[in-house]
Short mmCIF file of C-alpha atoms and ligand atoms in Angstrom, two decimals:
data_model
loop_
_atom_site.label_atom_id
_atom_site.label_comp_id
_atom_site.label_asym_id
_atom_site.label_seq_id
_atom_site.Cartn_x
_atom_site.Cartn_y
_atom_site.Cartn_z
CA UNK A 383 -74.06 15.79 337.68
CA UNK A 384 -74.02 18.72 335.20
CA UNK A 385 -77.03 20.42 335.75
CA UNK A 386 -77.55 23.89 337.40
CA UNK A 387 -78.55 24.61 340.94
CA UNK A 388 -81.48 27.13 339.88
CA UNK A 389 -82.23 30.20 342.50
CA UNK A 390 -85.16 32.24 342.72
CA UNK A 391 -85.92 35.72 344.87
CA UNK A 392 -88.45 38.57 344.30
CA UNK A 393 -85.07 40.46 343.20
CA UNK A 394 -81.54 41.35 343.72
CA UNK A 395 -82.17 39.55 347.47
CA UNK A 396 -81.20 35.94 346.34
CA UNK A 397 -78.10 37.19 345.33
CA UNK A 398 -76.73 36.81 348.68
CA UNK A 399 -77.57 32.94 349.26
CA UNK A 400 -76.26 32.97 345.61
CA UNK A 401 -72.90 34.33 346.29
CA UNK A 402 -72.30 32.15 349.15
CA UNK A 403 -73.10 28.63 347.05
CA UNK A 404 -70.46 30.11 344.52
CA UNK A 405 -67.66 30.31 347.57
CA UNK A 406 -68.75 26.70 348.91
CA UNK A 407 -69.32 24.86 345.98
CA UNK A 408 -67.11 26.34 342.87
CA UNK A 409 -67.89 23.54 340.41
CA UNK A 410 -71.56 24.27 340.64
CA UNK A 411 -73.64 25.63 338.01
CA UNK A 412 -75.76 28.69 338.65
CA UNK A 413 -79.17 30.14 337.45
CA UNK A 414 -80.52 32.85 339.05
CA UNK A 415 -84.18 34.27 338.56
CA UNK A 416 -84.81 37.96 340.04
CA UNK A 417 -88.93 38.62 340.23
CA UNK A 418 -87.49 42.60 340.00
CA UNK A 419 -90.25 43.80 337.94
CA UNK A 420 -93.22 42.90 340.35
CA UNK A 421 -90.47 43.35 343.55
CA UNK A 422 -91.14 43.71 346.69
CA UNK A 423 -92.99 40.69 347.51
CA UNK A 424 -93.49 41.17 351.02
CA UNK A 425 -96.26 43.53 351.22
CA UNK A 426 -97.89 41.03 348.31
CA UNK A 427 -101.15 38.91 349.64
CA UNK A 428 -100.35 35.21 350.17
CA UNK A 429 -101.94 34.18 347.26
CA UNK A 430 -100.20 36.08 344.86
CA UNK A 431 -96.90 35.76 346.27
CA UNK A 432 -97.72 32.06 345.90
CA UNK A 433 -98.81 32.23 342.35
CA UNK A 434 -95.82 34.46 341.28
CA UNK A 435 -92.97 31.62 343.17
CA UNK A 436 -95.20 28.83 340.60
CA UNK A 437 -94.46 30.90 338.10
CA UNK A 438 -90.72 31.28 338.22
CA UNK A 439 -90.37 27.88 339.00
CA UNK A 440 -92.28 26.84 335.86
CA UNK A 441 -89.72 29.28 334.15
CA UNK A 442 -86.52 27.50 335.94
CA UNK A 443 -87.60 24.54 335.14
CA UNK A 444 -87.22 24.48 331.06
CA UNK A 445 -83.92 24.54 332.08
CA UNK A 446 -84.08 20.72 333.74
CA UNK A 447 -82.23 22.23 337.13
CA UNK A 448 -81.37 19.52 339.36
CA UNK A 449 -82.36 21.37 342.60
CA UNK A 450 -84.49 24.55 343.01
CA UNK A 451 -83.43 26.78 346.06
CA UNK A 452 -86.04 29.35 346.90
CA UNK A 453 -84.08 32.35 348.25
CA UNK A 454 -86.80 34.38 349.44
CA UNK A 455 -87.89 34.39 352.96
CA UNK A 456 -91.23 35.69 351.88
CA UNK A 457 -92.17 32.75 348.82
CA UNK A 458 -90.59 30.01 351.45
CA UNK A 459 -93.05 31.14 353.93
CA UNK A 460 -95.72 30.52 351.59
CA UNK A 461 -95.26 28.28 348.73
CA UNK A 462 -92.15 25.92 349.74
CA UNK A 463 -94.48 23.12 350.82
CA UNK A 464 -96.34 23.80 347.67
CA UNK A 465 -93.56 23.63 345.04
CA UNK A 466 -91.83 20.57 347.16
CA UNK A 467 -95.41 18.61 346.52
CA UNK A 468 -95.24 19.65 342.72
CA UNK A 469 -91.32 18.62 342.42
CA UNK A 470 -89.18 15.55 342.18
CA UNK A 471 -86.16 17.16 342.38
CA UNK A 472 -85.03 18.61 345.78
CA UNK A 473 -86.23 22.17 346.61
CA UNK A 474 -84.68 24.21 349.13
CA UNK A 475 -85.81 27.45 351.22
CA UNK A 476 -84.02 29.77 353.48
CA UNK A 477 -86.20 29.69 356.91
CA UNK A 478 -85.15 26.54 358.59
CA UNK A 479 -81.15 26.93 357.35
CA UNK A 480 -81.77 30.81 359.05
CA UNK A 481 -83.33 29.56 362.28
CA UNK A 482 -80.69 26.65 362.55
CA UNK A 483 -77.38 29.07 362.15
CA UNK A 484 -79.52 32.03 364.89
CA UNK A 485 -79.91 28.50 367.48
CA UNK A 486 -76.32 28.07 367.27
CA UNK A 487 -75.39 31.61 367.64
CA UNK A 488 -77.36 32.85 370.48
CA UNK A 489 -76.46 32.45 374.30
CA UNK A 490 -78.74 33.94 375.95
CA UNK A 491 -81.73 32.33 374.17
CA UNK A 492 -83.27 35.62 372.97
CA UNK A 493 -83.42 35.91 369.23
CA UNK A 494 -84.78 38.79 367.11
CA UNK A 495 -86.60 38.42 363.57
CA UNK A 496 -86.47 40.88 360.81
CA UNK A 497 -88.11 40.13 357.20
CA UNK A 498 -90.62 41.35 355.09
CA UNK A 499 -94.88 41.97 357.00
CA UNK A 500 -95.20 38.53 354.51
CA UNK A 501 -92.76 36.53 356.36
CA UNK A 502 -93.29 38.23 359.83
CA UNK A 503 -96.83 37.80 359.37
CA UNK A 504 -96.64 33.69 358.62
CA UNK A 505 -94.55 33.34 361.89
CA UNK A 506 -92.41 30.69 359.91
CA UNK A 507 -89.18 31.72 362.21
CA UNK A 508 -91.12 31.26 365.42
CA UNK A 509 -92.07 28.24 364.27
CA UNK A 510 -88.65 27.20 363.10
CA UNK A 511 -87.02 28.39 365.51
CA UNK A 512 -89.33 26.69 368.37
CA UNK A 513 -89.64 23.54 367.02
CA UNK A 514 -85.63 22.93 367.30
CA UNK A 515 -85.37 25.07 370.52
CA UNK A 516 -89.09 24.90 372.51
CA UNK A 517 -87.75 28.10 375.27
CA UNK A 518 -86.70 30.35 372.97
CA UNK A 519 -88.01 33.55 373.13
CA UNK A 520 -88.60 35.16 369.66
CA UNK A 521 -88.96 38.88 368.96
CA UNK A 522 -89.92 39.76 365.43
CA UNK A 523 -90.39 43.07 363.15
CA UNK A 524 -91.27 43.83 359.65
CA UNK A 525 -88.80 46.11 357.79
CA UNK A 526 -91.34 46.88 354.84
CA UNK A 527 -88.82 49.81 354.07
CA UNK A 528 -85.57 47.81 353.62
CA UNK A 529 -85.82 45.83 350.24
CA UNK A 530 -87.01 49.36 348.08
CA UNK A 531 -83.62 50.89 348.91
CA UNK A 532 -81.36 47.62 348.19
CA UNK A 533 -83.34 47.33 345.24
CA UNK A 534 -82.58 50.87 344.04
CA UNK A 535 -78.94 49.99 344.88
CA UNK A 536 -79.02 52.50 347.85
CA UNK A 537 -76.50 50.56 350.17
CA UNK A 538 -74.58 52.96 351.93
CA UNK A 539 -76.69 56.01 351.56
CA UNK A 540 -77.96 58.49 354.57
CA UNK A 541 -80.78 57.91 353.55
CA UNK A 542 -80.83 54.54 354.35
CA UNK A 543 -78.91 54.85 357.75
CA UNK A 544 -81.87 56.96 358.48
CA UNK A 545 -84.92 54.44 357.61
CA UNK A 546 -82.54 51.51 359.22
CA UNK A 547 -82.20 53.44 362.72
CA UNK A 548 -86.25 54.83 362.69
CA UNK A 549 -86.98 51.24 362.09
CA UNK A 550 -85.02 49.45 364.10
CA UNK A 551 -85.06 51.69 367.27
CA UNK A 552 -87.82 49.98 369.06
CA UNK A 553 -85.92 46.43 368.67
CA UNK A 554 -83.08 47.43 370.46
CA UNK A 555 -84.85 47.88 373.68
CA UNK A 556 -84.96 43.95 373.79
CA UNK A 557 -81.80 41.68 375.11
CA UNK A 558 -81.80 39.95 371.75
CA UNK A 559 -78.02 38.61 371.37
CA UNK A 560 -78.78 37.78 367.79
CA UNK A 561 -80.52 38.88 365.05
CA UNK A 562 -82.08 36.83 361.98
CA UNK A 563 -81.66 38.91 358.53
CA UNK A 564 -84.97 36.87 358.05
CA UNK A 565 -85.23 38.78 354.30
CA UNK A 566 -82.18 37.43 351.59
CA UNK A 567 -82.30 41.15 350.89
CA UNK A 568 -80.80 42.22 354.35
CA UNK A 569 -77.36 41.02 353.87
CA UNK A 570 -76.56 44.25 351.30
CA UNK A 571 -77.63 46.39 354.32
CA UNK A 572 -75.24 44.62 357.13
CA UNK A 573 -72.92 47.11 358.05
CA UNK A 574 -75.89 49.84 358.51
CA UNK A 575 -78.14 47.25 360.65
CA UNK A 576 -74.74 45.51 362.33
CA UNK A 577 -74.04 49.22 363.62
CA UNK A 578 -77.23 50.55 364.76
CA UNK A 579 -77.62 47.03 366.29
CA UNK A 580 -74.36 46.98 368.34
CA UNK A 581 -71.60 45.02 368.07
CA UNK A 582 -73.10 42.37 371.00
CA UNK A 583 -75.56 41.46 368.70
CA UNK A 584 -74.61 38.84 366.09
CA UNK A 585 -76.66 39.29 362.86
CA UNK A 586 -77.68 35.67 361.21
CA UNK A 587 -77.48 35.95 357.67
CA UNK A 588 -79.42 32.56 356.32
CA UNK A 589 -76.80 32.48 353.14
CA UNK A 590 -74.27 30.37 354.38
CA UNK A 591 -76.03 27.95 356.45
CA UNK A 592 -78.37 27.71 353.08
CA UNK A 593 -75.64 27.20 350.87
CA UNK A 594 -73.97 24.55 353.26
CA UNK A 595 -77.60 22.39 353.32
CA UNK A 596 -77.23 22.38 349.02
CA UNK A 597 -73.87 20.93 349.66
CA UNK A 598 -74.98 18.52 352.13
CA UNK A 599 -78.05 17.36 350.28
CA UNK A 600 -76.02 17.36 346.65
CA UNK A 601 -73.58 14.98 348.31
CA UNK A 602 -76.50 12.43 350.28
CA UNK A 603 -77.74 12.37 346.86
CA UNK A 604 -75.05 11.90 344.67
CA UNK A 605 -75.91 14.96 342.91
CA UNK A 606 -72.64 17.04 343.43
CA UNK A 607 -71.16 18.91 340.08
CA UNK A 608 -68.28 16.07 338.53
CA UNK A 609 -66.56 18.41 336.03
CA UNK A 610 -63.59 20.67 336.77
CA UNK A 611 -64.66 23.11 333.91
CA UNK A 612 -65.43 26.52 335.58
CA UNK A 613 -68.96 27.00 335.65
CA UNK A 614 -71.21 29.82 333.19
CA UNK A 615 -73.81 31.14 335.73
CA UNK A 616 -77.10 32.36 334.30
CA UNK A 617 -78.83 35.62 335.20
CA UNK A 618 -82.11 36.20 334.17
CA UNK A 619 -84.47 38.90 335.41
CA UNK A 620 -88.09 40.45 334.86
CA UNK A 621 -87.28 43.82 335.78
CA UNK A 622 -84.55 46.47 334.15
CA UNK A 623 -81.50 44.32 333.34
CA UNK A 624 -79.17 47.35 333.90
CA UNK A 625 -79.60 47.83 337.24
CA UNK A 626 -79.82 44.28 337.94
CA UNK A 627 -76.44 43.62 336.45
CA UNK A 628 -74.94 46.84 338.58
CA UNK A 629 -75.88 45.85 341.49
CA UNK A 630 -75.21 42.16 340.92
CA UNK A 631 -71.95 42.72 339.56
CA UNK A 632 -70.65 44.74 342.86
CA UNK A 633 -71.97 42.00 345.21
CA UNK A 634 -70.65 39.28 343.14
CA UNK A 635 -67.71 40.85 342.75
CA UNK A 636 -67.48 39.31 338.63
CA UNK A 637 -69.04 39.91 335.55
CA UNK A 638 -72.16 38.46 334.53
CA UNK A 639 -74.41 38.52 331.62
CA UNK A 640 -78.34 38.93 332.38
CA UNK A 641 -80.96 38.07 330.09
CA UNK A 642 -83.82 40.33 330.47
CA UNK A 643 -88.02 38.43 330.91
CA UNK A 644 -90.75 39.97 330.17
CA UNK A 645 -94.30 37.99 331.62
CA UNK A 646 -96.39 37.24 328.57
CA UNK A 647 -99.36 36.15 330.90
CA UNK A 648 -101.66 38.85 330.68
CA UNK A 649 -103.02 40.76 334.22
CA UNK A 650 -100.36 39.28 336.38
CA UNK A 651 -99.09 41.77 338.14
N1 LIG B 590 -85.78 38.76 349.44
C1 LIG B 590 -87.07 38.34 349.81
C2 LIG B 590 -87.16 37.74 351.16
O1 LIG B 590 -86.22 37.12 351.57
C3 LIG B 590 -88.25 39.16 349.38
C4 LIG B 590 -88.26 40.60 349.64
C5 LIG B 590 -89.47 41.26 349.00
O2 LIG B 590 -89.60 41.17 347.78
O3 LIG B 590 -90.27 41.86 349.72
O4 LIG B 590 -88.17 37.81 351.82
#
């Protein structure tokens, strides 16, 4: 099948589930939607954070995409069920692929959460995370200062070693042996958090157990990509395209073209 797989985050977040379905499935076409002009969603009320994921979607799906993957921890939280009602394609979010890869990591059964106050606040993970593995015990934080800096490309600053250890300091009094980046923007902070973490605690990133469901599903369905031809990926985003393409050409590693949106509906942000 020769559509595109079409991916959606508040921002530069989704980049990271994103990069992964490049590396597992080559032949697959990408387009990719970053929300950055009305980024970060997490602080967002439900409601709007809901009526922002329709939106995008609605934009995606001009573009006749033959699965939607939501790769936001914050709009799965809220809308997933929502947009899978609307849809006949498949549409895929981030929480349960997250939760599933943190159950087979941890051995001690203590798991820690990081995300956005949006997704800490819904409790999605707990309830992932329970509902495959009843005794686990779930400690959970909102990081409401991470996805500004990754955002503003700040990866390895001191800056952001500083915000990463104030805000992280109170988690590592708990004997968490693994650690959900439960935000898609988390990943471009991983060396900062992996450190002031310590090395026996494995951090989850939800990208490659997300990217491994698309496969799976693609194939159950007979959906998988059938040409050889190397695949243009689409970048579109509502924010400034500059900084968009910097940062999303160093994660990707290639270079991409990215067509800038502007919202025409009026009072939306
Ligand atoms: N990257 C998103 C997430 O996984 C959203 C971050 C935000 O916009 O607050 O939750």
């Amino acid at each position: 099948m020769q559509q595109a797989i079409a991916i959606l985050d508040s921002g530069v977040g989704g980049l990271t589930v994103a990069k992964e379905v490049m590396r597992q499935l080559p032949q697959e076409k990408i387009i990719y939607f970053g929300d950055t002009a009305r980024t970060p969603y997490g602080p967002r009320p439900a409601e709007e954070i809901s009526r922002f994921t329709h939106q995008i979607v609605d934009y995606l799906l001009q573009f006749h995409p033959k699965m939607i993957v939501i790769a936001c921890n914050t709009a799965t939280a809220i809308a997933i069920e929502e947009i899978r009602a609307r849809l006949t394609i498949p549409v895929v979010g981030v929480i349960h692929p997250g939760a599933r890869a943190a159950i087979k990591s941890t051995r001690n059964q203590q798991i820690g959460v990081i995300g956005t106050e949006g997704t800490i606040k819904s409790s999605a993970y707990e309830m992932a995370l329970r509902q495959i593995s009843p005794q686990i015990q779930v400690v959970s934080l909102a990081c409401p200062s991470f996805v500004p800096l990754v955002e503003r490309g700040m990866f390895r600053t001191d800056e952001t070693t500083r915000v990463v250890e104030e805000s992280l300091s109170e988690l590592r009094n708990y004997p968490i042996d693994s650690l959900i980046l439960g935000c898609t923007h988390y990943p471009f902070l991983a060396d900062i958090i992996g450190s002031v973490m310590g090395s026996h605690v494995t951090l989850i990133s939800s990208a490659d157990e997300t990217a491994r469901e698309i496969s799976t599903i693609l194939y159950h369905k007979g959906m998988l990509a059938t040409s050889n031809a190397v695949p243009v990926h689409q970048f579109f985003c509502s924010g400034d395209p500059r900084l968009f393409k910097s940062i999303a050409q160093t994660w990707l590693n290639e270079q991409i073209k990215v067509t800038p949106v502007v919202w025409q509906v009026p009072n939306i942000i």
